[in-house]
Amino acid sequence: MDKIIVIDFGGQYCHLISRRIRELGVYSEILPHDCKLSILKKKNPKGIILSGGPGSVYNNRDPKLHDKFYSYVQFQNIPLLGICYGHHLIVHQLGGTIEPHNRKEYGKTILYKLEETPLLKGLHDEEVVWMSHGDQVKKLPKAFRPIAETNTCPIAAYENEEQYIYGVQFHPEVTNTPKGNIILSNFIDKIAKCKKEWRLENWIQKSIGDIQEQVGQKNRIILGLSGGVDSSVTAVLLHEAIGDRLHCIFVNNGLLRKNEEKKVQKVFKDKLGFSNFHYIDAEKLFLENLKGIEDPEEKRRIIGHTFIEIFEQKTIELEHSYPNIEFLAQGTIYPDRVETSATSKASAKIKSHHNLTLPNDMKLQIIEPLKNLYKDEVRRIGRKLGLPSIIIDRHPFPGPGLAVRCIGEITKQRLDTLREADYILMEEIKKEGLYDELWQIFCVFLPLKTVGVMGDYRTYQNICAIRAVESRDAMTASFARLDWELLERIGTRIINEVDGFNRVLYDISNKPPSTIEFE
Ligand code: XMP
């Protein structure tokens, strides 16, 4: 299959470039800027895109490409497109000059097209593009020519048509560049001449064949199924490939939303006919292990360990009955595996995520069928394989579940109170048709007591906080501006119907500086 490689220079949009290329029907992968040339060669790319990044090319410490990289692409006639830092790097390394500009350009700008060229075909003479740069190209290398400019940047795009090298100062991958997709499409279509073979139907067929071949006729797979999108899609895909030789282990840790365990069982056992669905009620053990624990990281650690303990125990038990369990499946997806330079440099650990990642010393072979897919691709596959919207379109739910939404010590009573309030919130939001518009919405139990009055009686109960956010990828988020009357309806219902809360607060913090979950 034809492939475009994106080389990562630490730009925050690296995954976005790769996703856009896939949306246009061509398979794309990301490689780090310091990856060995032999690895790049093995990928046999039809085109290469150099991403943006925070560096400056004349700073010795900032990443560069080896001379051999340019000899390879030129010798093989592999088209090259540089974006922002990548646009500078090509010029800098092939004999031109870059300089800091006294006016930084950030945000929307008008781009003036200077030439009819393959890269800019289909664009008008003036187009809106999105810029974010301080440096700019001053002098182009030999045989390069400018093909577009802005008011402050005379070489906003260039080409070297003979060698198939192109560069753009702006970001075609972001939606703020409305015609960005045409530019990327021109690159993969008209310049790199890629065949559009990246179709999810083909992927599903091929993946099922690969799983059947890898697992063989007799072996079995176990999978920790949480009911989240990634593990659910992994489950249906594996089930399609090997049927009941797939064993799903669903652990009820007592930290789930109301009726969650029933919903998940209904989908997998009743609707999809999974006969080896193993439900483990481990509420007691989790609550015992969490008793008296208030520290968020300690809660996360205990939950992770308890899960692994239970999972290992169940696996040993199953292995007695089915000695041919040879594989452990995981719902890892592409962004989990390929951290871009920008995210991997992130210094401080804010929260340790618990995502059912199991130890490798289980002596089982790991199988990760979704490991090259993006979330939206995973969702589309799940839909095609018959997963209902209540699984596919659900809001993200953290691995440690309600433990990180029940501040301070966790008790069954607190969790039950929280579950009831959360259930009412969901009911009202769904009734209002707002569920799909929000990234997440949930209730949080605050272990503070305040005074209220109900009828003629004084109450002294806890506080329920409501958190609703809009986001694209959870890296940043803004609080949702929900309608006052809706909030009033929700608040009134929670206070009237849930024993344990007599006050409701609405969280108006954005991320950053806050995070989405409270702990
Ligand atoms: P924060 O709270 O860090 O959350 O702003 C960002 C996103 O990650 C989710 N989240 C988790 N997801 N395991 C997960 O799979 C976890 O341990 C975990 N903790 C937070 C959170 O719900 C939000 O969508």
Coordinates of C-alpha atoms in Angstrom, one line a residue, residues 8 27 44 80 175 190 315 321 378 411 430 501:
D8 CA 8.3 14.6 13.6
Y27 CA -1.9 5.4 4.7
N44 CA 9.4 2.6 1.3
L80 CA 9.3 16.1 0.0
T175 CA -8.9 23.7 10.1
K190 CA -0.5 15.1 -8.0
T315 CA -6.2 -16.0 33.5
S321 CA -9.7 -25.2 31.5
V378 CA -11.3 2.8 15.6
T411 CA -16.7 4.6 50.5
K430 CA -29.4 13.3 26.9
F501 CA -26.3 16.2 48.5

